Short mmCIF file of C-alpha atoms and ligand atoms in Angstrom, two decimals:
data_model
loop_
_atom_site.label_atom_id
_atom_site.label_comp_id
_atom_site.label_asym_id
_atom_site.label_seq_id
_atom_site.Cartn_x
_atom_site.Cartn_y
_atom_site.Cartn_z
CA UNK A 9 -81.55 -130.40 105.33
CA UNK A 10 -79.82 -133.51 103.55
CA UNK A 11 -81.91 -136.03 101.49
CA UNK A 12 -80.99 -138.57 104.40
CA UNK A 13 -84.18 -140.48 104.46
CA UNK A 14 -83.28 -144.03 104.70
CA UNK A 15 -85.96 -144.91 101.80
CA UNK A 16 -83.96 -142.73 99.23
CA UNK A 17 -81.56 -145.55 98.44
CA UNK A 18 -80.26 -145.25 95.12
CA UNK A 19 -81.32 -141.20 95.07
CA UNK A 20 -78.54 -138.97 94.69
CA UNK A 21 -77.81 -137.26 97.74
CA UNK A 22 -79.62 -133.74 97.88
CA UNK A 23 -76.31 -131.70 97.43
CA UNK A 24 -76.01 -133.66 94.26
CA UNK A 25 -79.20 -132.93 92.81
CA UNK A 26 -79.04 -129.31 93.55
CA UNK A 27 -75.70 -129.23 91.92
CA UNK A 28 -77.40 -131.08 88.94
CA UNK A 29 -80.20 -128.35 89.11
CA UNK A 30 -78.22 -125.19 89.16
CA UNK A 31 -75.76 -126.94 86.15
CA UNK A 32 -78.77 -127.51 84.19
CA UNK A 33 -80.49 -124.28 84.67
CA UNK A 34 -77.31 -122.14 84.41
CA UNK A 35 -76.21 -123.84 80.90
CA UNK A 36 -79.81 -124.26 79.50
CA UNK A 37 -80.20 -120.13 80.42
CA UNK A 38 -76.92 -119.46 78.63
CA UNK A 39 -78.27 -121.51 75.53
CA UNK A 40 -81.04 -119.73 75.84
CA UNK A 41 -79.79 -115.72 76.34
CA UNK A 42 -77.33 -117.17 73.03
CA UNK A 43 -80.63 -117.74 71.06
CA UNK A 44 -82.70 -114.82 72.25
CA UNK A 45 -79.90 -112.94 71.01
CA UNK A 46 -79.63 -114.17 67.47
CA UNK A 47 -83.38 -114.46 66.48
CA UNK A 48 -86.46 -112.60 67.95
CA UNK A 49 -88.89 -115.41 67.54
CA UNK A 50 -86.67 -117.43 70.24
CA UNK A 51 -86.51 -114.25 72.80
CA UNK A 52 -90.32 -113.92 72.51
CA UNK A 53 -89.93 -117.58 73.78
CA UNK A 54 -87.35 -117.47 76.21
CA UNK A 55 -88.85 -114.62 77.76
CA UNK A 56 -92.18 -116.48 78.29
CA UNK A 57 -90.13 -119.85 79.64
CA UNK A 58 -88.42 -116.98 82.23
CA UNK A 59 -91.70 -115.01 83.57
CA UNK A 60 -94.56 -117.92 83.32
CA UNK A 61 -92.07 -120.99 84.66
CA UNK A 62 -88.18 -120.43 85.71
CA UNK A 63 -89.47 -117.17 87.96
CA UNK A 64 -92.74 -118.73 89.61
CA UNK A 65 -90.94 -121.76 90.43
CA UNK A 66 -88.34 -119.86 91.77
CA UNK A 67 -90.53 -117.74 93.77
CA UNK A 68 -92.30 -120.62 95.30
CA UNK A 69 -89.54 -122.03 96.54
CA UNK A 70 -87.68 -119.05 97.94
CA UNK A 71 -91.04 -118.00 99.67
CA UNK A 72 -91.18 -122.00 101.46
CA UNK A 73 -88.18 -120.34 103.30
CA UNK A 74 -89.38 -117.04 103.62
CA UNK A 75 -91.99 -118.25 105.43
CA UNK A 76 -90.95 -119.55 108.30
CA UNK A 77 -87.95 -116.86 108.76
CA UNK A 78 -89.23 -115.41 111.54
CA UNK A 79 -90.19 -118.18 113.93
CA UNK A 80 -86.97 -119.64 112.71
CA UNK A 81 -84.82 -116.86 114.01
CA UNK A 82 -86.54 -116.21 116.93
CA UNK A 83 -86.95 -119.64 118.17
CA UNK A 84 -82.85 -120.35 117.32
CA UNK A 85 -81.33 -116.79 118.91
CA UNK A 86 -83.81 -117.47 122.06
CA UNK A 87 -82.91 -121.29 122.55
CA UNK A 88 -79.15 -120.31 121.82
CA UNK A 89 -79.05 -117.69 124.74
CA UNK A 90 -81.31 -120.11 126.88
CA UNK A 91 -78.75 -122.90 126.65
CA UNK A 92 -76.15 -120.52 128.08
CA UNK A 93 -78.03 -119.90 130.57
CA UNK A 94 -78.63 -123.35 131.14
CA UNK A 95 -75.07 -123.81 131.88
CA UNK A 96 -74.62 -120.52 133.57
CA UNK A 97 -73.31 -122.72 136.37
CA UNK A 98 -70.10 -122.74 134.07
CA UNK A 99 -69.91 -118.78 135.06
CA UNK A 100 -66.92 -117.44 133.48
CA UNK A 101 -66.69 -120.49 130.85
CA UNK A 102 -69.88 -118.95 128.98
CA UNK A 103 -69.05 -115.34 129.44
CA UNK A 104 -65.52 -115.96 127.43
CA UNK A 105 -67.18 -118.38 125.00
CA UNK A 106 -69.38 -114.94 124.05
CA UNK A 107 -66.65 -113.04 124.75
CA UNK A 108 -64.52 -115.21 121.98
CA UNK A 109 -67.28 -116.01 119.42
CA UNK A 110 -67.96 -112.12 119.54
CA UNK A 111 -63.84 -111.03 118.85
CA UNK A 112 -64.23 -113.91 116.12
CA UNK A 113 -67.37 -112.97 114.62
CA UNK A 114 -66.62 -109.13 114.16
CA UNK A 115 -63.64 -110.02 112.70
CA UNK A 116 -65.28 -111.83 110.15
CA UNK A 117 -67.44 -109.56 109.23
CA UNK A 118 -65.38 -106.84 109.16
CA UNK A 119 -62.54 -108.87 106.68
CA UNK A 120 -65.70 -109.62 103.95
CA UNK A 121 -67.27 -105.75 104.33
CA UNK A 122 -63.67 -104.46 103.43
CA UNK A 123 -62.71 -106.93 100.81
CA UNK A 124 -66.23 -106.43 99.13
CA UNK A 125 -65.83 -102.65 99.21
CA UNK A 126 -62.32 -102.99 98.14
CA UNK A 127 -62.62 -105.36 95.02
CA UNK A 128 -66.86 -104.01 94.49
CA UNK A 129 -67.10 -107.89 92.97
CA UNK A 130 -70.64 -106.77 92.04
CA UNK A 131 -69.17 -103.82 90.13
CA UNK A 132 -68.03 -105.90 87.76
CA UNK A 133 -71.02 -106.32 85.92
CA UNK A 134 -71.29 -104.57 82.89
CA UNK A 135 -73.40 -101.68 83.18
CA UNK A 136 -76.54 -102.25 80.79
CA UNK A 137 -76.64 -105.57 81.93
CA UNK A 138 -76.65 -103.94 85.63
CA UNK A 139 -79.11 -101.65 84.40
CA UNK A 140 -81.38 -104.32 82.76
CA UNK A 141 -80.95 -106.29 86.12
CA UNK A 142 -82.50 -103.04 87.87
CA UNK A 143 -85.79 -102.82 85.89
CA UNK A 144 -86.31 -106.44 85.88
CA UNK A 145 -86.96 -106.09 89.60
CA UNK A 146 -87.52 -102.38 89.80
CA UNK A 147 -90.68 -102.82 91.15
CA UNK A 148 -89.61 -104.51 94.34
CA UNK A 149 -86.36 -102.79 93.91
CA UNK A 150 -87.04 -98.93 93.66
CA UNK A 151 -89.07 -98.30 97.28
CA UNK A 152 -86.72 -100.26 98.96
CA UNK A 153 -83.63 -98.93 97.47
CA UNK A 154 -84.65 -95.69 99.05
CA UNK A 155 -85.41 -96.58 102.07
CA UNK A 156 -81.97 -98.30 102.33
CA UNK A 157 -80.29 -95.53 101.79
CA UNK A 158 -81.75 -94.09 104.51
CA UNK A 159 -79.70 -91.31 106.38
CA UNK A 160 -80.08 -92.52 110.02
CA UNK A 161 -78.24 -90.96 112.61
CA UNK A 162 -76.29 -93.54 114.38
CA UNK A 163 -77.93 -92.80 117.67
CA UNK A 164 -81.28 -93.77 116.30
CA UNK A 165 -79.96 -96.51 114.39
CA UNK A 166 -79.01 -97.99 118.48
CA UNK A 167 -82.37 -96.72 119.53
CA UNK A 168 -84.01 -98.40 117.04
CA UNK A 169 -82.35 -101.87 117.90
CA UNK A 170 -84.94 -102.27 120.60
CA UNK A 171 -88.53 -102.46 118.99
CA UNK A 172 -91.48 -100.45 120.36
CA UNK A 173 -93.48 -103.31 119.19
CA UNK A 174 -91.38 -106.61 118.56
CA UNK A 175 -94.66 -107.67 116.17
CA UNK A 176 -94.71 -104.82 113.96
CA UNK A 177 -91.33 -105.55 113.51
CA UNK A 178 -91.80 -109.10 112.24
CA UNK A 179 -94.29 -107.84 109.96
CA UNK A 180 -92.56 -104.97 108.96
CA UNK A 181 -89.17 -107.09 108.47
CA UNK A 182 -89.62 -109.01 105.33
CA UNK A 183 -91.19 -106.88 103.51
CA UNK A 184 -89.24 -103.50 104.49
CA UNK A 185 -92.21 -101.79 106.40
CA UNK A 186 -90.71 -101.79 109.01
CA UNK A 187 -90.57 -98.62 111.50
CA UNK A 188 -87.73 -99.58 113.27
CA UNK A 189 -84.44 -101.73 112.29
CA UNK A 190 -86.70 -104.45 111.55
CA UNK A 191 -84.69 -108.04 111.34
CA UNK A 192 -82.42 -106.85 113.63
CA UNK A 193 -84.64 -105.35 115.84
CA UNK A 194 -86.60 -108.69 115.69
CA UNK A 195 -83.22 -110.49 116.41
CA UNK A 196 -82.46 -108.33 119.59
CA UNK A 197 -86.05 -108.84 121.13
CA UNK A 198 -85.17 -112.95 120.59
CA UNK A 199 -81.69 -112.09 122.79
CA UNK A 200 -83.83 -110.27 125.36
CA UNK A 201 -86.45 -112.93 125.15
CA UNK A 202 -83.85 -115.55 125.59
CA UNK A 203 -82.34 -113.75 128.50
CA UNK A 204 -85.66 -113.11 130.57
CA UNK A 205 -86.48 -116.76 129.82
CA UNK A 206 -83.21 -118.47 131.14
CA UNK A 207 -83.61 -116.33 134.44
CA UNK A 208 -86.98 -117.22 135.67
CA UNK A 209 -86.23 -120.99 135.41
CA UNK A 210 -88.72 -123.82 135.87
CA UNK A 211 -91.83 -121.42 135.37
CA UNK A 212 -90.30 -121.05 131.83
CA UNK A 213 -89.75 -124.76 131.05
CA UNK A 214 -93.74 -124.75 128.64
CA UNK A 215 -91.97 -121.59 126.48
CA UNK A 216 -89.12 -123.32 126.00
CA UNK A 217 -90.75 -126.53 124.93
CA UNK A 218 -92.68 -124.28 122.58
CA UNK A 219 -89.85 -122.94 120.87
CA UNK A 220 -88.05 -126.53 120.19
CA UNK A 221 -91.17 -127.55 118.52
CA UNK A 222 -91.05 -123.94 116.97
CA UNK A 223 -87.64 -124.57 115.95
CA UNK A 224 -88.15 -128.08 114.52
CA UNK A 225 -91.32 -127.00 112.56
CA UNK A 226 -89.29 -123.92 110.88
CA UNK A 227 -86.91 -126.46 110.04
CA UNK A 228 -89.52 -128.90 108.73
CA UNK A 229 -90.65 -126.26 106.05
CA UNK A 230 -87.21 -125.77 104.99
CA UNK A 231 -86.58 -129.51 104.31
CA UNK A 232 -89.79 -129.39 102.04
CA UNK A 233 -88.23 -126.57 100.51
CA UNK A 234 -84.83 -127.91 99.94
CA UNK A 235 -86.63 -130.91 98.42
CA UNK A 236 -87.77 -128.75 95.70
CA UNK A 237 -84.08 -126.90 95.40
CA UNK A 238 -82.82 -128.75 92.86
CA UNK A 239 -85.81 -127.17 90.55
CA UNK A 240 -86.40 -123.87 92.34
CA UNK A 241 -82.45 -123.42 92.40
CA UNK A 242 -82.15 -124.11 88.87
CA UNK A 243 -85.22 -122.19 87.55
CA UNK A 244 -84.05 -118.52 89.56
CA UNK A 245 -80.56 -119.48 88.01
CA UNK A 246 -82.01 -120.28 84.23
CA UNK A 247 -83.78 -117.00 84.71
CA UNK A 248 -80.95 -114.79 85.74
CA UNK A 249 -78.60 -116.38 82.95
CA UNK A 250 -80.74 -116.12 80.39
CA UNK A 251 -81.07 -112.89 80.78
CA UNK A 252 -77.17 -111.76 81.68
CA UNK A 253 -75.49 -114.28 79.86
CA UNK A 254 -71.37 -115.06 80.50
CA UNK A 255 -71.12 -111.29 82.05
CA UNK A 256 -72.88 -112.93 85.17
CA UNK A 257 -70.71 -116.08 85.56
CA UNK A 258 -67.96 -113.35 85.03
CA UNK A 259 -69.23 -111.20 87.95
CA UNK A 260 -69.71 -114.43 90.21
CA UNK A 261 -66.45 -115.79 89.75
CA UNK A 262 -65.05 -112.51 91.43
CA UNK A 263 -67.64 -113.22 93.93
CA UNK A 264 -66.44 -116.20 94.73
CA UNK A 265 -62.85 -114.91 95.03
CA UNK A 266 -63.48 -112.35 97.41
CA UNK A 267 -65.25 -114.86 99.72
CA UNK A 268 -62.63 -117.29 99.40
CA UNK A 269 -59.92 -114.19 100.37
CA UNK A 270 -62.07 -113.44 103.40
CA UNK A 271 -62.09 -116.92 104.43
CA UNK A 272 -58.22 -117.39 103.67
CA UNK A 273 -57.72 -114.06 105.45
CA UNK A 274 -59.90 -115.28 108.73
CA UNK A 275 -58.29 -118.61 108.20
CA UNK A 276 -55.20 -117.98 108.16
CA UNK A 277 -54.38 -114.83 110.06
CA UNK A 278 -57.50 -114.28 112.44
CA UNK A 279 -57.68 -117.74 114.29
CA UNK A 280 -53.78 -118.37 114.29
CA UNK A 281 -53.40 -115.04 115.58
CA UNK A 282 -55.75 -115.15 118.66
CA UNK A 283 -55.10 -119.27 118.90
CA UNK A 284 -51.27 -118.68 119.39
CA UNK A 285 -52.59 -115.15 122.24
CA UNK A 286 -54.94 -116.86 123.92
CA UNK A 287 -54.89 -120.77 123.84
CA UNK A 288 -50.99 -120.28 123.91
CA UNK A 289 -50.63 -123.17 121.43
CA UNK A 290 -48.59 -123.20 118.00
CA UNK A 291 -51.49 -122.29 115.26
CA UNK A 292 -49.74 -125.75 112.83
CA UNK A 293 -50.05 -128.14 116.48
CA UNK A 294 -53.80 -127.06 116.21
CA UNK A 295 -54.66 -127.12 112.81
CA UNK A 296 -52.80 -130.61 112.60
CA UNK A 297 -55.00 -131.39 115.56
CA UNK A 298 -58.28 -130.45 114.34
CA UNK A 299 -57.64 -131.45 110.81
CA UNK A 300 -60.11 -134.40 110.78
CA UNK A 301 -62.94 -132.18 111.85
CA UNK A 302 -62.23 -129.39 109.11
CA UNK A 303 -62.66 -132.46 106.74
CA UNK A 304 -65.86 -133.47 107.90
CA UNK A 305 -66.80 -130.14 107.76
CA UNK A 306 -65.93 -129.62 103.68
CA UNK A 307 -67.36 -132.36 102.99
CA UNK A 308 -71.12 -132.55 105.11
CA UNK A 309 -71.12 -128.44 104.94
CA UNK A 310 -73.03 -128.85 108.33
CA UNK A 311 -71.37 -127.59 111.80
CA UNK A 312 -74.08 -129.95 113.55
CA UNK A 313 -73.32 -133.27 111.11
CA UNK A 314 -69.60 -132.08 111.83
CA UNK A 315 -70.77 -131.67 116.08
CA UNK A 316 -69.37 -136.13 117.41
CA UNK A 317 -66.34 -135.43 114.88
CA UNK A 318 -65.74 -132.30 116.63
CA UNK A 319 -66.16 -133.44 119.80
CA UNK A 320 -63.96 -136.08 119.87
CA UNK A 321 -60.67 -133.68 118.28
CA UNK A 322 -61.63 -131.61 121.34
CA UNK A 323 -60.67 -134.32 123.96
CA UNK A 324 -58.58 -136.71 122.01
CA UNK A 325 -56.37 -134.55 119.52
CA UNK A 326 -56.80 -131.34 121.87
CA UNK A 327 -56.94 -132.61 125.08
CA UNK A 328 -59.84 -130.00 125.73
CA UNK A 329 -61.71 -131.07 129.34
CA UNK A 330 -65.45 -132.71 128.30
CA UNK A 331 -67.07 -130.01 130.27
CA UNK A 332 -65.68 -127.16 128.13
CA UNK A 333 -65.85 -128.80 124.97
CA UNK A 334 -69.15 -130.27 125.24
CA UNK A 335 -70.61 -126.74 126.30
CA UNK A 336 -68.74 -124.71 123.98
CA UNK A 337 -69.23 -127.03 120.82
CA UNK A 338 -72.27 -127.90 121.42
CA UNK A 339 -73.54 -123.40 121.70
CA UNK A 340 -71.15 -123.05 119.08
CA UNK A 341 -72.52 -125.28 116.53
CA UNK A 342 -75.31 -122.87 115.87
CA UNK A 343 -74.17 -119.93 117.78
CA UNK A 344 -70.65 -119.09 116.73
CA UNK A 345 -70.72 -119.16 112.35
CA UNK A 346 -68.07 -116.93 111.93
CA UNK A 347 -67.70 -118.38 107.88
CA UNK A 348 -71.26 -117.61 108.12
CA UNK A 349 -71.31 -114.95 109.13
CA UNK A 350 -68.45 -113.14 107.05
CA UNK A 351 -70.03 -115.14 104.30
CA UNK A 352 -73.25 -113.30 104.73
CA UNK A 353 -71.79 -110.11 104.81
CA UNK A 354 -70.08 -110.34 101.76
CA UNK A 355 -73.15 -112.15 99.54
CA UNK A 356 -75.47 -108.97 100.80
CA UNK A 357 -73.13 -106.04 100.08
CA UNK A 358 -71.95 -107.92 97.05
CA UNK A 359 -76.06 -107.94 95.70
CA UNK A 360 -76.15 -104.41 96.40
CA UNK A 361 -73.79 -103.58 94.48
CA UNK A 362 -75.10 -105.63 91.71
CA UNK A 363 -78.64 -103.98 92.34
CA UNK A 364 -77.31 -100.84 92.68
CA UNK A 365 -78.44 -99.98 96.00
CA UNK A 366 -76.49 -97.40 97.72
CA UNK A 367 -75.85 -98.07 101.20
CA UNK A 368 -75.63 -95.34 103.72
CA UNK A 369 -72.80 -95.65 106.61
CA UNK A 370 -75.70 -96.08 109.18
CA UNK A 371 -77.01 -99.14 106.67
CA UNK A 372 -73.70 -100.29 106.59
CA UNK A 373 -73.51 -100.52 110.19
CA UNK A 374 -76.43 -102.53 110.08
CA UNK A 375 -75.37 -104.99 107.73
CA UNK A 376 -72.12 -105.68 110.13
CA UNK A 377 -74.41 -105.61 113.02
CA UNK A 378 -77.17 -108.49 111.46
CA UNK A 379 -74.64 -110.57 109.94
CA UNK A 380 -73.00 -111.00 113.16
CA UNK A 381 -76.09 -112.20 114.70
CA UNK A 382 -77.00 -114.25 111.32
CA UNK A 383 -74.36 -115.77 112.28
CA UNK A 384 -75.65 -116.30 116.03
CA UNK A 385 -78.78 -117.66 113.99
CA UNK A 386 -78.22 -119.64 111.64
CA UNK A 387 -78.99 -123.60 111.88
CA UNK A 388 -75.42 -125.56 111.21
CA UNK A 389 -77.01 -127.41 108.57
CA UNK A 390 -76.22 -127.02 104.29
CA UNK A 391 -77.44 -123.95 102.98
CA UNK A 392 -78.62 -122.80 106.54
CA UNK A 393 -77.73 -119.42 106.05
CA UNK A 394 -79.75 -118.75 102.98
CA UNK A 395 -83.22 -117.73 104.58
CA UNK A 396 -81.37 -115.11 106.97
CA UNK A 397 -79.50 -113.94 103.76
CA UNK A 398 -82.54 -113.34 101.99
CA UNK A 399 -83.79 -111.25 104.96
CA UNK A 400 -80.37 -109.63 105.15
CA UNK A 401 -81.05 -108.68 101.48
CA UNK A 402 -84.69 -107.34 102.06
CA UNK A 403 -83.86 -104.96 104.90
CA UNK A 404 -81.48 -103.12 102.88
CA UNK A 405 -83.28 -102.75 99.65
CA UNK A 406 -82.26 -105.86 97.60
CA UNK A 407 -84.44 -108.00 96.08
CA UNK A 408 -84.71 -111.32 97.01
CA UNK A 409 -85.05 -113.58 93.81
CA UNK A 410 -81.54 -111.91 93.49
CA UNK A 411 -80.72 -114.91 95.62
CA UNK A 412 -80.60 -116.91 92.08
CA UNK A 413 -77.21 -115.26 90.89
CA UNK A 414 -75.36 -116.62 94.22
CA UNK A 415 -77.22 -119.78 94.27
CA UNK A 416 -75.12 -121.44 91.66
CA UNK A 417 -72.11 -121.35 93.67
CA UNK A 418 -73.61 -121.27 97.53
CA UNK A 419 -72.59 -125.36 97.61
CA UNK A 420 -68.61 -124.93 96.99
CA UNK A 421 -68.60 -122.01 99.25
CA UNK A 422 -71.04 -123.69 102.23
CA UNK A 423 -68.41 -126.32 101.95
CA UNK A 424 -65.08 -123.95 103.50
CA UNK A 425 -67.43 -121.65 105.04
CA UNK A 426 -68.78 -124.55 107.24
CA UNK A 427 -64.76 -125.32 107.89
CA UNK A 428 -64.41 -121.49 109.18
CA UNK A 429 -67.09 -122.49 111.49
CA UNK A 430 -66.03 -125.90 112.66
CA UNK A 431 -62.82 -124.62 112.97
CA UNK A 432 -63.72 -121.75 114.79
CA UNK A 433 -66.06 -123.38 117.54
CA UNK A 434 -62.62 -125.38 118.30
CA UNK A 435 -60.47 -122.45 118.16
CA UNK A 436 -62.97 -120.89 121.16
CA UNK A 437 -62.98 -124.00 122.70
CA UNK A 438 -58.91 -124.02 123.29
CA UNK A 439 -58.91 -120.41 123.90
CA UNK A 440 -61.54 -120.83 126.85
CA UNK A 441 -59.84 -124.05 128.11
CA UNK A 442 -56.47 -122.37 128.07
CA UNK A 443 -57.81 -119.15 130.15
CA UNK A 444 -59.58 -121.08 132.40
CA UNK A 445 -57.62 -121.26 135.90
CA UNK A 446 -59.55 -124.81 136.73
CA UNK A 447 -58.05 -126.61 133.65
CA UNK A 448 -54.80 -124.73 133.69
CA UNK A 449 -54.01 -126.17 137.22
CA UNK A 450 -54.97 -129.72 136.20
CA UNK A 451 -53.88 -129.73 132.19
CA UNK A 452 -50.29 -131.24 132.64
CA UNK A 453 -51.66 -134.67 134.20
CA UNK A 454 -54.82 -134.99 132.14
CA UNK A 455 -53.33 -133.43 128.48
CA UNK A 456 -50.72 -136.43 128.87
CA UNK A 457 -52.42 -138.83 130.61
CA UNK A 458 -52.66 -141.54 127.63
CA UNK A 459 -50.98 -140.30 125.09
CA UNK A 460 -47.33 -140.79 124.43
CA UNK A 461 -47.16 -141.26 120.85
CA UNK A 462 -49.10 -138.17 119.94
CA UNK A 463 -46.89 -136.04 122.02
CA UNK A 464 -47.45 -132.69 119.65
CA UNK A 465 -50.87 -132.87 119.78
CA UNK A 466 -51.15 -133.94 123.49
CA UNK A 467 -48.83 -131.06 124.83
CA UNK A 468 -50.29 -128.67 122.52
CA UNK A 469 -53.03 -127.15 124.40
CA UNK A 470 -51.39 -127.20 128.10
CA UNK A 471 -48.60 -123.88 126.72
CA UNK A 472 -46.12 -125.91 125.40
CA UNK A 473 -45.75 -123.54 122.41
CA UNK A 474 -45.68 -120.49 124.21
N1 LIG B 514 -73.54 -124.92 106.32
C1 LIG B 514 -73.23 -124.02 107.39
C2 LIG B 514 -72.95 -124.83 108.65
O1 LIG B 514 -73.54 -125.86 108.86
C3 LIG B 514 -74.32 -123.02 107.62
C4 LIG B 514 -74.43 -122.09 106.43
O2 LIG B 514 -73.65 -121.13 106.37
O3 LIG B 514 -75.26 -122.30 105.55
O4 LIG B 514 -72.14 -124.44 109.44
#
């Protein structure tokens, strides 16, 4: 989703200009709620530069990505489970890369749902301003807030996962009509999908074309929409600022704490914790190891630009056997997010609290449940995740143009989110390796085969810590 186009030589990269975009929008909006403030002839003007121009230009961008949401997830979370089944000849290799990606995923999910409800971030907003916030989008808000709070037994909230009718779902999914569990229900008809299509092999092969060229055209919309970011960023942001003023850069700064604690927390604790159980290696030996790939990470924000860097800390730093690595990388890229996927969690439960919506424990459960997958789902490219968080938002009663108050800040945090995730996808890869009886009986020979001066990071994988 980078302005790479060789033609764009002196352009400023995309990142740049969206950065530009938001810095404009967010200082020109607090100019603006200043004046509207002081004289009423300027608010009759602001308020006309918010509805006729900052919100329509902000809605046409957000709906470019709305768009193409559902083929986008469908085609990804099928093609993700058909390229483990691809390789189901690795057997037990794929079953613990799930196995891992799932203990890592839940995990972070589970860290940004407590540390939102903990610190309520969006609770921080001052209460008229909250309450102005409200009515501004009432009309989108109010149906949907009700219907998020919906009191679902748990049982039918697991019924539910599996649609009677995967299309009504799709329909139903953006826009809340949804009978069912909607997104998610549409995400676990793309697993079954997936499945079914990975087990009846060659006849399969025409789908599976289909959905690459589903996947690339979803992916072609969003680069036209990222080309208009900078101004569709900058316009929802002018339009939320002018209207909340310094309360909302307030509010976001303790939004952006508690995601930065959840990524510390997963960070630090999480993948040292199951790195030293299961890939028996000291957690510093791998971070030193992998340290050149959480770089390229921060600074691309893309687990795919970050996929040759990554590769080649797996078998040179790690000593991880190309088979392994390349497989679980490669899935991982796109299929294990677990930044991502925390990330997610915290931006929607953080938006309802700003909106006010109340979430039941069933819609709760949801929210866990559909950022994991979002996760699963999302393309490991800059700002990948913010379609499925719009649709995260939707399905529980948020509004999307709500988007705008996190956009300002979604570039510093896609920059360590997309570390979590690089990170992660070589934290599986060392904890399959290491459990796998195949490279344990041949590590010592290959893990030291040309390496003498790097002995710490050439020992570290074959147990040398534990
Ligand atoms: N930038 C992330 C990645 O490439 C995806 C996202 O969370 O937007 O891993």
């Amino acid at each position: 989703m980078e302005a790479t186009a060789p033609s764009a030589k002196r352009r400023l990269p995309l990142h740049t200009q969206i950065l530009i975009g938001l810095l404009v929008g967010g200082t020109l909006g607090l100019v603006a709620n200043y004046a509207a403030a002081t004289s009423a002839d300027a608010a009759g003007v602001v308020n006309s530069a918010v509805e006729y121009v900052a919100q329509p230009v902000g809605k046409i961008f957000l709906r470019l990505m709305m768009m193409v949401v559902i083929p986008l997830v469908f085609s990804a979370l099928s093609l993700a489970v058909v390229e483990l089944g691809d390789l189901r000849h690795l057997g037990r290799v794929g079953l613990r890369t799930l196995g891992f990606t799932a203990i890592f995923s839940f995990a972070a999910v589970m860290i940004g749902v407590v540390l939102v409800g903990t610190f309520e971030p969006g609770n921080t907003l001052d209460p008229d301003q909250k309450e102005r916030l409200q009515t501004q989008f009432a009309s989108k808000a109010q149906e949907s807030a009700e219907k998020a709070a919906f009191a679902k037994k748990p049982a039918d909230t697991i019924v539910d996962l599996l649609p009677e009718n995967p299309f009504q779902e799709m329909v139903g999914a953006l826009d809340g009509s949804s009978k069912g569990n909607g997104m998610l229900a549409v995400m676990v008809f793309s697993l079954i999908f997936g499945i079914a299509l990975s087990s009846v092999g060659e006849v399969g092969r025409t789908v599976v074309g289909f959905l690459q060229g589903l996947f690339a055209l979803s992916m072609a919309v969003i680069n036209f929409a990222m080309k208009l970011a900078p101004y569709g960023a900058g316009c929802l942001v002018f339009a939320i600022t002018a209207q909340l003023g310094i309360d909302i850069v307030i509010t976001l700064a303790w939004f952006v704490l508690t995601a930065m604690a959840g990524f510390a927390i997963h960070l630090c604790i999480v993948y040292p914790a199951v790195i030293f159980a299961f890939a028996r290696m000291k957690p510093l030996d791998f971070f030193r190891a992998v340290r050149e790939a959480m770089v390229v990470a921060f600074g691309t924000s893309s687990s795919n630009a970050t996929l040759p860097t990554a590769l080649r800390v797996a078998k040179d730093e790690l000593k991880l056997p190309p088979k392994i690595a390349n497989f679980v990388l490669t899935v991982g890229a796109t299929g294990n997010q677990n930044g991502t996927a925390l990330y997610e969690g915290v931006v929607v439960l953080f938006l309802a609290q700003v909106f006010g919506v109340d979430l039941s424990p069933a819609a709760q459960f949801q929210v866990v449940l559909m950022a994991v997958l979002a996760g699963v789902g999302t393309a490991g490219v800059p700002g990948g995740s913010i379609p499925l968080i719009v649709v995260l938002m939707q399905s529980i009663g948020v509004p999307a143009a709500g988007i705008g108050i996190i956009l300002g800040v979604d570039r510093l945090l896609d920059m360590c989110r997309t570390v979590l995730n690089v990170t992660g996808d070589l934290a599986v890869a060392a904890c399959v390796a290491r459990t796998d009886e195949e490279f344990v009986a041949t590590a010592p020979p290959s893990a030291t085969e040309n390496d003498n001066e790097n002995s710490t990071e050439a020992t570290a994988v074959d147990g040398e810590a534990s």
